[in-house]
Amino acid sequence: MREVDPRSKYDRRVFLKGAAATVPSVAVATSTGLGVTDAWAEDAKALSPATLKTLVKVARDIYPHDILADRYYIVAVKPWDGKAAEDAAVKSMINDGVARLDQDARDRHKVAYIDVPWEADRVALLQGIERTAFFTAIRSDLVVSLYNQKEVWPKFGYEGSSAEHGGYINRGFSDIDWLPKA
């Protein structure tokens, strides 16, 4: 029979050494603006990283869900870089739309759109451009690119297709427990 040593192989000194080595690298990464959250935008082909980050903020403001992490919005917005690489008109539309948003934000709030701290202020800026081709294209694309991610479905309670399980009649058709009783 094997005996297990109940004592931990690590002690406080080992932990503190590891923590002391980690803190400076985290401090440098956050102070220089480099971080995991920014790495996804650095490999853009046609759009600048700043433009892609602004598009993520726009996506979050158009379809705000506190339960969704930024990674879902990044997945939804990232294809615009490929579209812009293939079509100069798309690239121009996106760059012009982001430039207009940034200019409107600077006129009202003295900072770029992405740096406007209050969501209500950013939404007001979006309302100012809601009839533009840029806004219409981004909003209509997000309906599919954001909500068609299978990883997002469980967060909203959607179980996916039911056809292969006998249809919705046999799979929760009358499970309406969220409505008040009549």
Coordinates of N, CA, C and O in Angstrom, one line a residue:
M1 N 0.8 -1.2 0.0 CA 0.0 0.0 0.0 C 0.9 1.2 0.0 O 1.9 1.3 0.7
R2 N 0.5 2.2 -0.8 CA 1.3 3.4 -0.9 C 0.9 4.4 0.2 O -0.3 4.6 0.5
E3 N 1.9 5.0 0.8 CA 1.6 6.1 1.8 C 1.8 7.4 1.1 O 2.7 7.7 0.4
V4 N 0.9 8.3 1.5 CA 0.9 9.7 0.9 C 1.4 10.6 2.0 O 0.8 10.6 3.1
D5 N 2.3 11.4 1.7 CA 2.8 12.4 2.6 C 1.9 13.6 2.7 O 1.7 14.3 1.7
P6 N 1.2 13.8 3.8 CA 0.2 14.9 3.9 C 0.8 16.3 3.9 O 0.0 17.2 3.7
R7 N 2.1 16.4 4.1 CA 2.7 17.7 4.1 C 2.8 18.3 2.7 O 3.1 17.6 1.7
S8 N 2.6 19.5 2.5 CA 2.7 20.2 1.3 C 4.1 20.3 0.8 O 5.0 20.4 1.6
K9 N 4.3 20.2 -0.5 CA 5.7 20.3 -1.1 C 6.1 21.7 -1.2 O 7.2 22.0 -1.5
Y10 N 5.1 22.6 -1.0 CA 5.4 24.1 -1.1 C 5.3 24.7 0.2 O 4.4 24.4 1.0
D11 N 6.1 25.7 0.4 CA 6.0 26.5 1.6 C 5.8 28.0 1.3 O 5.8 28.4 0.1
R12 N 5.7 28.8 2.3 CA 5.4 30.2 2.1 C 6.6 30.9 1.3 O 6.4 31.7 0.5
R13 N 7.8 30.4 1.5 CA 9.0 31.0 0.8 C 8.9 30.8 -0.7 O 9.2 31.7 -1.5
V14 N 8.5 29.5 -1.1 CA 8.4 29.2 -2.5 C 7.3 30.1 -3.1 O 7.5 30.6 -4.2
F15 N 6.2 30.2 -2.4 CA 5.1 31.1 -2.9 C 5.6 32.5 -3.1 O 5.3 33.1 -4.1
L16 N 6.2 33.0 -2.1 CA 6.6 34.5 -2.1 C 7.7 34.7 -3.2 O 7.7 35.7 -3.9
K17 N 8.6 33.7 -3.4 CA 9.5 33.9 -4.5 C 8.8 34.0 -5.9 O 9.2 34.8 -6.7
G18 N 7.9 33.1 -6.1 CA 7.1 33.1 -7.3 C 6.3 34.4 -7.5 O 6.3 35.0 -8.6
A19 N 5.7 34.8 -6.4 CA 4.9 36.1 -6.5 C 5.8 37.3 -6.7 O 5.5 38.2 -7.5
A20 N 7.0 37.3 -6.1 CA 7.9 38.4 -6.3 C 8.4 38.5 -7.8 O 8.7 39.6 -8.3
A21 N 8.5 37.3 -8.4 CA 9.0 37.3 -9.8 C 7.9 37.8 -10.7 O 8.1 38.3 -11.8
T22 N 6.6 37.5 -10.4 CA 5.5 37.8 -11.2 C 5.1 39.3 -11.2 O 4.7 39.9 -12.2
V23 N 5.1 39.9 -10.0 CA 4.6 41.3 -9.9 C 5.3 42.2 -10.8 O 4.6 43.0 -11.5
P24 N 6.7 42.2 -11.0 CA 7.3 43.2 -11.9 C 6.8 43.1 -13.3 O 6.6 44.0 -14.0
S25 N 6.7 41.8 -13.8 CA 6.3 41.6 -15.2 C 4.8 42.1 -15.4 O 4.5 42.7 -16.4
V26 N 4.0 41.9 -14.4 CA 2.6 42.4 -14.6 C 2.6 43.9 -14.5 O 1.8 44.5 -15.3
A27 N 3.4 44.5 -13.7 CA 3.4 45.9 -13.6 C 3.9 46.5 -14.9 O 3.3 47.5 -15.4
V28 N 4.9 46.0 -15.5 CA 5.4 46.5 -16.8 C 4.4 46.3 -17.9 O 4.1 47.2 -18.7
A29 N 3.7 45.2 -17.9 CA 2.7 44.9 -19.0 C 1.6 45.9 -18.8 O 1.1 46.4 -19.8
T30 N 1.1 46.2 -17.6 CA 0.0 47.1 -17.5 C 0.4 48.5 -17.7 O -0.4 49.3 -18.2
S31 N 1.6 48.9 -17.3 CA 2.0 50.3 -17.4 C 2.3 50.7 -18.9 O 2.2 51.8 -19.3
T32 N 2.7 49.7 -19.7 CA 3.1 50.0 -21.1 C 1.9 49.8 -22.0 O 1.9 50.1 -23.2
G33 N 0.8 49.3 -21.4 CA -0.4 49.1 -22.3 C -0.4 47.8 -23.0 O -1.3 47.5 -23.7
L34 N 0.7 47.0 -22.8 CA 0.7 45.7 -23.4 C 0.0 44.7 -22.5 O 0.2 44.7 -21.3
G35 N -0.7 43.8 -23.0 CA -1.4 42.9 -22.2 C -2.1 41.8 -23.1 O -2.1 42.0 -24.3
V36 N -2.6 40.8 -22.4 CA -3.3 39.8 -23.1 C -4.5 40.3 -23.9 O -4.8 39.9 -25.0
T37 N -5.2 41.3 -23.3 CA -6.4 41.8 -23.9 C -6.1 42.6 -25.2 O -7.0 42.7 -26.0
D38 N -4.9 43.1 -25.4 CA -4.5 43.8 -26.6 C -3.9 42.9 -27.7 O -3.8 43.4 -28.8
A39 N -3.4 41.8 -27.3 CA -2.7 40.9 -28.3 C -3.5 40.5 -29.5 O -3.0 40.4 -30.6
W40 N -4.8 40.3 -29.3 CA -5.6 39.8 -30.4 C -5.6 40.8 -31.6 O -5.8 40.5 -32.7
A41 N -5.5 42.1 -31.3 CA -5.6 43.2 -32.3 C -4.3 43.4 -33.1 O -4.3 44.1 -34.1
E42 N -3.2 43.0 -32.5 CA -1.9 43.3 -33.1 C -1.7 42.6 -34.4 O -0.8 43.0 -35.2
D43 N -2.4 41.5 -34.7 CA -2.1 40.8 -35.9 C -3.1 41.1 -37.1 O -3.3 40.4 -38.0
A44 N -3.7 42.3 -37.0 CA -4.6 42.8 -38.0 C -3.9 42.9 -39.3 O -2.8 43.3 -39.4
K45 N -4.7 42.7 -40.4 CA -4.1 42.8 -41.7 C -4.4 44.1 -42.4 O -3.5 44.7 -43.0
A46 N -5.6 44.6 -42.2 CA -6.0 45.8 -42.9 C -6.4 47.0 -42.0 O -6.1 48.1 -42.3
L47 N -6.9 46.6 -40.9 CA -7.4 47.7 -39.9 C -6.4 47.8 -38.8 O -5.7 46.9 -38.5
S48 N -6.3 49.0 -38.3 CA -5.3 49.2 -37.2 C -5.9 48.6 -35.9 O -7.1 48.4 -35.7
P49 N -5.0 48.2 -35.0 CA -5.4 47.7 -33.7 C -6.4 48.6 -33.0 O -7.4 48.2 -32.4
A50 N -6.1 49.9 -33.1 CA -7.0 50.9 -32.4 C -8.4 50.9 -33.0 O -9.4 51.0 -32.3
T51 N -8.5 50.7 -34.3 CA -9.8 50.6 -35.0 C -10.6 49.3 -34.5 O -11.8 49.4 -34.2
L52 N -9.9 48.2 -34.5 CA -10.5 47.0 -34.0 C -11.0 47.1 -32.6 O -12.1 46.6 -32.2
K53 N -10.2 47.7 -31.7 CA -10.6 47.9 -30.3 C -11.8 48.8 -30.2 O -12.7 48.5 -29.4
T54 N -11.9 49.8 -31.1 CA -13.0 50.7 -31.1 C -14.3 49.9 -31.5 O -15.4 50.0 -31.0
L55 N -14.1 49.0 -32.5 CA -15.2 48.2 -33.0 C -15.7 47.3 -31.9 O -16.9 47.1 -31.8
V56 N -14.9 46.7 -31.1 CA -15.3 45.9 -30.0 C -16.1 46.7 -29.0 O -17.2 46.3 -28.5
K57 N -15.7 47.9 -28.7 CA -16.4 48.8 -27.8 C -17.8 49.2 -28.4 O -18.8 49.2 -27.7
V58 N -17.8 49.4 -29.7 CA -19.0 49.7 -30.4 C -20.0 48.5 -30.3 O -21.2 48.7 -30.0
A59 N -19.5 47.3 -30.6 CA -20.3 46.1 -30.5 C -20.9 45.9 -29.1 O -22.0 45.6 -29.0
R60 N -20.0 46.2 -28.1 CA -20.5 46.0 -26.7 C -21.6 47.1 -26.4 O -22.5 46.8 -25.6
D61 N -21.5 48.3 -27.0 CA -22.5 49.3 -26.7 C -23.8 49.1 -27.5 O -24.8 49.5 -27.1
I62 N -23.7 48.5 -28.7 CA -24.9 48.2 -29.5 C -25.6 47.0 -28.9 O -26.9 47.1 -28.7
Y63 N -24.9 46.0 -28.5 CA -25.5 44.8 -27.9 C -24.9 44.6 -26.5 O -24.0 43.7 -26.4
P64 N -25.3 45.3 -25.5 CA -24.6 45.2 -24.2 C -25.2 44.0 -23.4 O -26.4 43.8 -23.2
H65 N -24.2 43.1 -23.0 CA -24.5 42.0 -22.2 C -23.4 41.9 -21.1 O -22.3 41.5 -21.5
D66 N -23.7 42.2 -19.9 CA -22.7 42.0 -18.9 C -22.3 40.6 -18.7 O -21.2 40.4 -18.2
I67 N -23.1 39.6 -19.1 CA -22.7 38.2 -18.9 C -21.7 37.7 -19.9 O -21.2 36.7 -19.8
L68 N -21.5 38.5 -21.0 CA -20.6 38.1 -22.0 C -19.2 38.8 -21.8 O -19.1 40.0 -21.7
A69 N -18.2 38.0 -21.9 CA -16.8 38.5 -21.9 C -16.5 39.2 -23.2 O -17.1 38.9 -24.2
D70 N -15.5 40.0 -23.2 CA -15.0 40.7 -24.4 C -14.6 39.7 -25.5 O -14.7 40.0 -26.7
R71 N -14.2 38.5 -25.2 CA -13.7 37.6 -26.2 C -14.8 37.2 -27.2 O -14.6 37.0 -28.4
Y72 N -16.1 37.2 -26.8 CA -17.2 37.0 -27.7 C -17.4 38.1 -28.7 O -17.7 37.9 -29.8
Y73 N -17.2 39.3 -28.2 CA -17.3 40.5 -29.0 C -16.1 40.6 -30.0 O -16.3 41.0 -31.1
I74 N -15.0 40.1 -29.5 CA -13.8 40.1 -30.4 C -14.0 39.1 -31.5 O -13.7 39.4 -32.7
V75 N -14.5 37.9 -31.2 CA -14.8 36.9 -32.3 C -15.8 37.5 -33.3 O -15.7 37.3 -34.5
A76 N -16.7 38.3 -32.8 CA -17.8 38.9 -33.7 C -17.2 40.0 -34.6 O -17.6 40.1 -35.7
V77 N -16.2 40.7 -34.1 CA -15.7 41.9 -34.8 C -14.5 41.5 -35.7 O -14.3 42.2 -36.7
K78 N -13.7 40.6 -35.3 CA -12.5 40.2 -36.0 C -12.6 40.0 -37.5 O -11.8 40.4 -38.3
P79 N -13.7 39.4 -38.0 CA -13.9 39.2 -39.4 C -13.9 40.5 -40.3 O -13.6 40.4 -41.5
W80 N -14.2 41.6 -39.6 CA -14.2 42.9 -40.4 C -12.8 43.2 -40.9 O -12.7 43.8 -41.9
D81 N -11.8 42.7 -40.2 CA -10.4 43.0 -40.7 C -10.2 42.2 -42.0 O -9.6 42.8 -42.9
G82 N -10.6 41.0 -42.1 CA -10.5 40.2 -43.3 C -11.3 40.8 -44.5 O -10.9 40.9 -45.6
K83 N -12.5 41.3 -44.1 CA -13.4 42.0 -45.1 C -12.7 43.2 -45.7 O -12.8 43.5 -46.8
A84 N -12.1 44.0 -44.7 CA -11.4 45.2 -45.1 C -10.2 44.9 -45.9 O -9.8 45.7 -46.8
A85 N -9.5 43.8 -45.7 CA -8.3 43.4 -46.5 C -8.7 43.1 -47.9 O -7.9 43.3 -48.9
E86 N -9.9 42.5 -48.1 CA -10.4 42.1 -49.4 C -11.0 43.2 -50.2 O -11.1 43.2 -51.4
D87 N -11.6 44.2 -49.5 CA -12.4 45.2 -50.2 C -12.0 46.6 -49.7 O -12.3 46.9 -48.5
A88 N -11.5 47.5 -50.5 CA -11.1 48.8 -50.1 C -12.2 49.7 -49.7 O -12.1 50.5 -48.8
A89 N -13.4 49.4 -50.3 CA -14.6 50.2 -49.9 C -15.0 49.9 -48.4 O -15.4 50.8 -47.7
V90 N -14.9 48.6 -48.1 CA -15.2 48.2 -46.7 C -14.2 48.8 -45.7 O -14.6 49.4 -44.7
K91 N -13.0 48.8 -46.1 CA -11.9 49.4 -45.3 C -12.2 50.9 -45.1 O -12.1 51.4 -43.9
S92 N -12.5 51.5 -46.1 CA -12.8 53.0 -46.1 C -14.0 53.3 -45.2 O -14.0 54.2 -44.4
M93 N -15.1 52.5 -45.4 CA -16.3 52.6 -44.6 C -16.0 52.5 -43.1 O -16.4 53.3 -42.3
I94 N -15.2 51.5 -42.7 CA -14.9 51.2 -41.3 C -14.0 52.3 -40.8 O -14.3 52.9 -39.7
N95 N -13.0 52.7 -41.5 CA -12.0 53.7 -41.0 C -12.8 55.1 -40.9 O -12.5 55.8 -39.9
D96 N -13.6 55.4 -41.9 CA -14.3 56.7 -41.8 C -15.3 56.7 -40.7 O -15.5 57.7 -40.0
G97 N -16.0 55.5 -40.5 CA -17.0 55.4 -39.4 C -16.4 55.6 -38.0 O -16.9 56.3 -37.1
V98 N -15.2 54.9 -37.8 CA -14.5 55.0 -36.5 C -13.9 56.4 -36.4 O -14.0 57.0 -35.3
A99 N -13.4 57.0 -37.4 CA -12.9 58.4 -37.4 C -14.0 59.4 -37.0 O -13.8 60.3 -36.2
R100 N -15.2 59.2 -37.6 CA -16.3 60.1 -37.2 C -16.7 59.9 -35.8 O -17.0 60.9 -35.1
L101 N -16.8 58.7 -35.3 CA -17.1 58.4 -33.9 C -16.1 59.1 -33.0 O -16.4 59.7 -32.0
D102 N -14.8 58.9 -33.3 CA -13.7 59.5 -32.5 C -13.8 61.0 -32.5 O -13.7 61.7 -31.5
Q103 N -14.1 61.6 -33.7 CA -14.2 63.1 -33.8 C -15.4 63.6 -33.0 O -15.3 64.6 -32.2
D104 N -16.6 62.9 -33.1 CA -17.7 63.3 -32.3 C -17.5 63.2 -30.8 O -17.9 64.0 -30.0
A105 N -16.7 62.1 -30.4 CA -16.4 62.0 -29.0 C -15.5 63.1 -28.5 O -15.6 63.6 -27.4
R106 N -14.5 63.4 -29.4 CA -13.6 64.5 -29.0 C -14.3 65.9 -28.9 O -14.0 66.7 -28.0
D107 N -15.3 66.1 -29.8 CA -16.0 67.3 -29.8 C -16.8 67.4 -28.5 O -16.9 68.5 -27.9
R108 N -17.4 66.3 -28.0 CA -18.3 66.4 -26.9 C -17.6 66.1 -25.6 O -17.9 66.6 -24.5
H109 N -16.6 65.2 -25.6 CA -16.0 64.7 -24.3 C -14.5 64.9 -24.3 O -13.9 64.4 -23.3
K110 N -13.9 65.4 -25.3 CA -12.4 65.7 -25.3 C -11.6 64.4 -25.3 O -10.4 64.5 -25.0
V111 N -12.1 63.2 -25.6 CA -11.4 62.0 -25.7 C -11.9 61.2 -26.9 O -13.0 61.5 -27.4
A112 N -11.2 60.2 -27.3 CA -11.6 59.3 -28.3 C -12.8 58.4 -27.8 O -13.0 58.3 -26.6
Y113 N -13.6 57.9 -28.7 CA -14.8 57.1 -28.4 C -14.5 56.0 -27.4 O -15.2 55.9 -26.4
I114 N -13.4 55.3 -27.6 CA -13.1 54.2 -26.7 C -12.8 54.6 -25.3 O -12.9 53.9 -24.3
D115 N -12.4 55.9 -25.1 CA -12.0 56.4 -23.8 C -13.2 57.2 -23.1 O -13.0 57.7 -22.0
V116 N -14.3 57.3 -23.7 CA -15.5 57.9 -23.1 C -15.9 56.9 -22.0 O -16.3 55.8 -22.3
P117 N -15.9 57.4 -20.8 CA -16.1 56.5 -19.6 C -17.6 56.0 -19.4 O -17.7 54.8 -19.0
W118 N -18.6 56.7 -19.8 CA -19.9 56.3 -19.5 C -20.6 55.7 -20.7 O -20.6 56.3 -21.8
E119 N -21.2 54.6 -20.5 CA -21.9 53.9 -21.6 C -23.0 54.8 -22.2 O -23.2 54.8 -23.4
A120 N -23.8 55.5 -21.4 CA -24.8 56.4 -21.9 C -24.3 57.4 -22.8 O -25.0 57.8 -23.8
D121 N -23.1 58.0 -22.5 CA -22.5 59.0 -23.4 C -22.1 58.3 -24.8 O -22.2 58.9 -25.8
R122 N -21.6 57.1 -24.7 CA -21.2 56.4 -25.9 C -22.4 56.1 -26.8 O -22.4 56.2 -28.0
V123 N -23.5 55.7 -26.1 CA -24.7 55.3 -26.8 C -25.3 56.6 -27.5 O -25.8 56.5 -28.6
A124 N -25.2 57.7 -26.8 CA -25.6 59.0 -27.5 C -24.8 59.3 -28.7 O -25.3 59.8 -29.7
L125 N -23.5 59.0 -28.7 CA -22.7 59.1 -29.9 C -23.1 58.2 -31.0 O -23.1 58.6 -32.2
L126 N -23.4 57.0 -30.6 CA -23.9 56.0 -31.6 C -25.2 56.4 -32.2 O -25.5 56.2 -33.4
Q127 N -26.1 57.0 -31.4 CA -27.4 57.5 -31.9 C -27.2 58.6 -33.0 O -28.0 58.7 -33.9
G128 N -26.1 59.3 -32.9 CA -25.8 60.4 -33.8 C -25.4 59.8 -35.2 O -25.4 60.5 -36.2
I129 N -24.9 58.5 -35.2 CA -24.5 58.0 -36.5 C -25.4 56.8 -36.9 O -25.0 56.1 -37.9
E130 N -26.5 56.6 -36.3 CA -27.3 55.3 -36.5 C -27.8 55.2 -37.9 O -28.2 54.1 -38.3
R131 N -27.9 56.3 -38.7 CA -28.4 56.2 -40.1 C -27.3 56.1 -41.1 O -27.5 56.0 -42.3
T132 N -26.0 56.0 -40.6 CA -24.9 55.8 -41.6 C -24.7 54.4 -42.0 O -25.2 53.4 -41.4
A133 N -24.1 54.2 -43.2 CA -23.8 52.9 -43.7 C -22.9 52.1 -42.7 O -23.1 50.9 -42.5
F134 N -22.0 52.8 -42.1 CA -21.1 52.1 -41.1 C -21.9 51.5 -40.0 O -21.7 50.3 -39.7
F135 N -22.7 52.3 -39.3 CA -23.5 51.8 -38.2 C -24.4 50.6 -38.6 O -24.5 49.6 -38.0
T136 N -25.1 50.8 -39.7 CA -26.1 49.8 -40.2 C -25.3 48.5 -40.5 O -25.8 47.4 -40.1
A137 N -24.2 48.6 -41.1 CA -23.4 47.4 -41.5 C -22.9 46.6 -40.2 O -23.1 45.4 -40.1
I138 N -22.4 47.4 -39.3 CA -21.9 46.8 -38.1 C -23.0 46.2 -37.3 O -22.9 45.0 -36.8
R139 N -24.1 46.9 -37.1 CA -25.2 46.4 -36.3 C -25.8 45.2 -36.9 O -26.1 44.2 -36.2
S140 N -26.1 45.2 -38.2 CA -26.7 44.0 -38.8 C -25.8 42.8 -38.8 O -26.3 41.7 -38.7
D141 N -24.5 43.0 -39.0 CA -23.6 41.9 -38.9 C -23.4 41.3 -37.5 O -23.3 40.1 -37.4
L142 N -23.5 42.1 -36.5 CA -23.4 41.7 -35.1 C -24.5 40.7 -34.7 O -24.3 39.8 -33.9
V143 N -25.7 40.9 -35.3 CA -26.8 40.0 -34.9 C -26.4 38.6 -35.2 O -26.7 37.7 -34.4
V144 N -25.7 38.4 -36.3 CA -25.3 37.0 -36.6 C -24.0 36.6 -36.0 O -23.8 35.6 -35.3
S145 N -23.0 37.5 -36.1 CA -21.6 37.1 -35.7 C -21.5 37.0 -34.2 O -20.7 36.3 -33.7
L146 N -22.3 37.7 -33.4 CA -22.3 37.6 -32.0 C -23.2 36.5 -31.5 O -22.7 35.6 -30.7
Y147 N -24.4 36.5 -31.9 CA -25.4 35.5 -31.3 C -25.3 34.2 -32.0 O -26.0 33.2 -31.5
N148 N -24.5 34.0 -33.0 CA -24.4 32.7 -33.7 C -23.2 31.9 -33.2 O -22.8 30.9 -33.8
Q149 N -22.6 32.3 -32.1 CA -21.5 31.6 -31.5 C -22.1 30.6 -30.5 O -22.8 30.9 -29.6
K150 N -21.8 29.3 -30.7 CA -22.3 28.3 -29.9 C -22.0 28.4 -28.4 O -22.7 28.0 -27.5
E151 N -20.8 29.0 -28.1 CA -20.4 29.3 -26.8 C -21.3 30.3 -26.0 O -21.3 30.3 -24.8
V152 N -21.9 31.1 -26.8 CA -22.8 32.2 -26.2 C -24.2 31.6 -25.9 O -24.8 32.1 -24.9
W153 N -24.6 30.6 -26.6 CA -26.0 30.1 -26.5 C -26.4 29.8 -25.0 O -27.4 30.2 -24.6
P154 N -25.6 29.0 -24.3 CA -26.0 28.6 -23.0 C -26.1 29.8 -22.0 O -26.9 29.8 -21.1
K155 N -25.4 30.9 -22.3 CA -25.5 32.0 -21.4 C -26.8 32.7 -21.5 O -27.2 33.4 -20.6
F156 N -27.5 32.5 -22.6 CA -28.9 33.0 -22.8 C -30.0 32.0 -22.6 O -31.1 32.2 -22.8
G157 N -29.6 30.8 -22.3 CA -30.5 29.7 -22.1 C -31.0 29.0 -23.3 O -31.9 28.1 -23.3
Y158 N -30.3 29.2 -24.4 CA -30.7 28.6 -25.7 C -29.9 27.2 -25.8 O -28.7 27.2 -25.6
E159 N -30.6 26.2 -26.0 CA -30.0 24.8 -26.0 C -29.5 24.4 -27.4 O -29.0 23.3 -27.5
G160 N -29.8 25.2 -28.4 CA -29.4 24.8 -29.7 C -30.6 24.2 -30.5 O -31.7 24.2 -30.0
S161 N -30.3 23.6 -31.6 CA -31.3 23.0 -32.4 C -32.0 21.9 -31.7 O -31.3 21.1 -31.0
S162 N -33.3 21.7 -31.9 CA -34.0 20.6 -31.3 C -34.5 19.6 -32.3 O -35.1 18.6 -31.9
A163 N -34.3 19.8 -33.5 CA -34.8 18.9 -34.6 C -34.3 17.5 -34.3 O -35.0 16.5 -34.4
E164 N -33.0 17.3 -34.0 CA -32.4 16.0 -33.8 C -32.8 15.4 -32.5 O -32.5 14.2 -32.2
H165 N -33.6 16.1 -31.7 CA -34.0 15.6 -30.4 C -35.5 15.5 -30.3 O -36.1 15.4 -29.3
G166 N -36.2 15.5 -31.5 CA -37.6 15.3 -31.5 C -38.4 16.6 -31.6 O -39.6 16.6 -31.5
G167 N -37.7 17.7 -31.7 CA -38.4 19.0 -31.8 C -38.7 19.7 -30.5 O -38.4 19.1 -29.4
Y168 N -39.2 20.9 -30.5 CA -39.4 21.6 -29.3 C -40.6 21.1 -28.5 O -40.7 21.4 -27.3
I169 N -41.5 20.4 -29.1 CA -42.7 19.9 -28.4 C -42.2 18.9 -27.3 O -42.7 18.9 -26.2
N170 N -41.1 18.1 -27.7 CA -40.6 17.2 -26.7 C -39.4 17.7 -25.9 O -38.8 17.0 -25.1
R171 N -39.1 18.9 -26.1 CA -37.9 19.5 -25.5 C -38.1 20.9 -25.0 O -37.5 21.8 -25.4
G172 N -39.0 21.0 -24.0 CA -39.1 22.3 -23.3 C -40.1 23.2 -23.9 O -40.0 24.4 -23.6
F173 N -41.0 22.8 -24.8 CA -41.9 23.7 -25.4 C -42.7 24.5 -24.4 O -42.9 25.7 -24.5
S174 N -43.2 23.8 -23.3 CA -44.1 24.5 -22.4 C -43.4 24.8 -21.1 O -44.0 25.0 -20.0
D175 N -42.1 24.9 -21.1 CA -41.3 25.3 -19.9 C -41.2 26.8 -19.8 O -40.1 27.4 -19.9
I176 N -42.3 27.4 -19.5 CA -42.3 28.9 -19.3 C -42.4 29.2 -17.9 O -43.5 29.6 -17.4
D177 N -41.4 29.0 -17.1 CA -41.4 29.3 -15.7 C -41.0 30.7 -15.4 O -41.1 31.1 -14.2
W178 N -40.6 31.5 -16.4 CA -40.2 32.8 -16.1 C -41.3 33.8 -16.2 O -41.2 35.0 -15.9
L179 N -42.5 33.4 -16.7 CA -43.7 34.3 -16.8 C -44.5 34.2 -15.5 O -44.6 33.1 -15.0
P180 N -45.1 35.3 -15.1 CA -46.0 35.2 -13.9 C -47.2 34.4 -14.2 O -47.7 34.3 -15.4
K181 N -47.7 33.7 -13.2 CA -48.9 32.9 -13.4 C -50.1 33.8 -13.6 O -50.2 34.8 -13.0
A182 N -51.0 33.4 -14.5 CA -52.2 34.2 -14.8 C -53.2 34.2 -13.7 O -53.4 33.5 -12.9

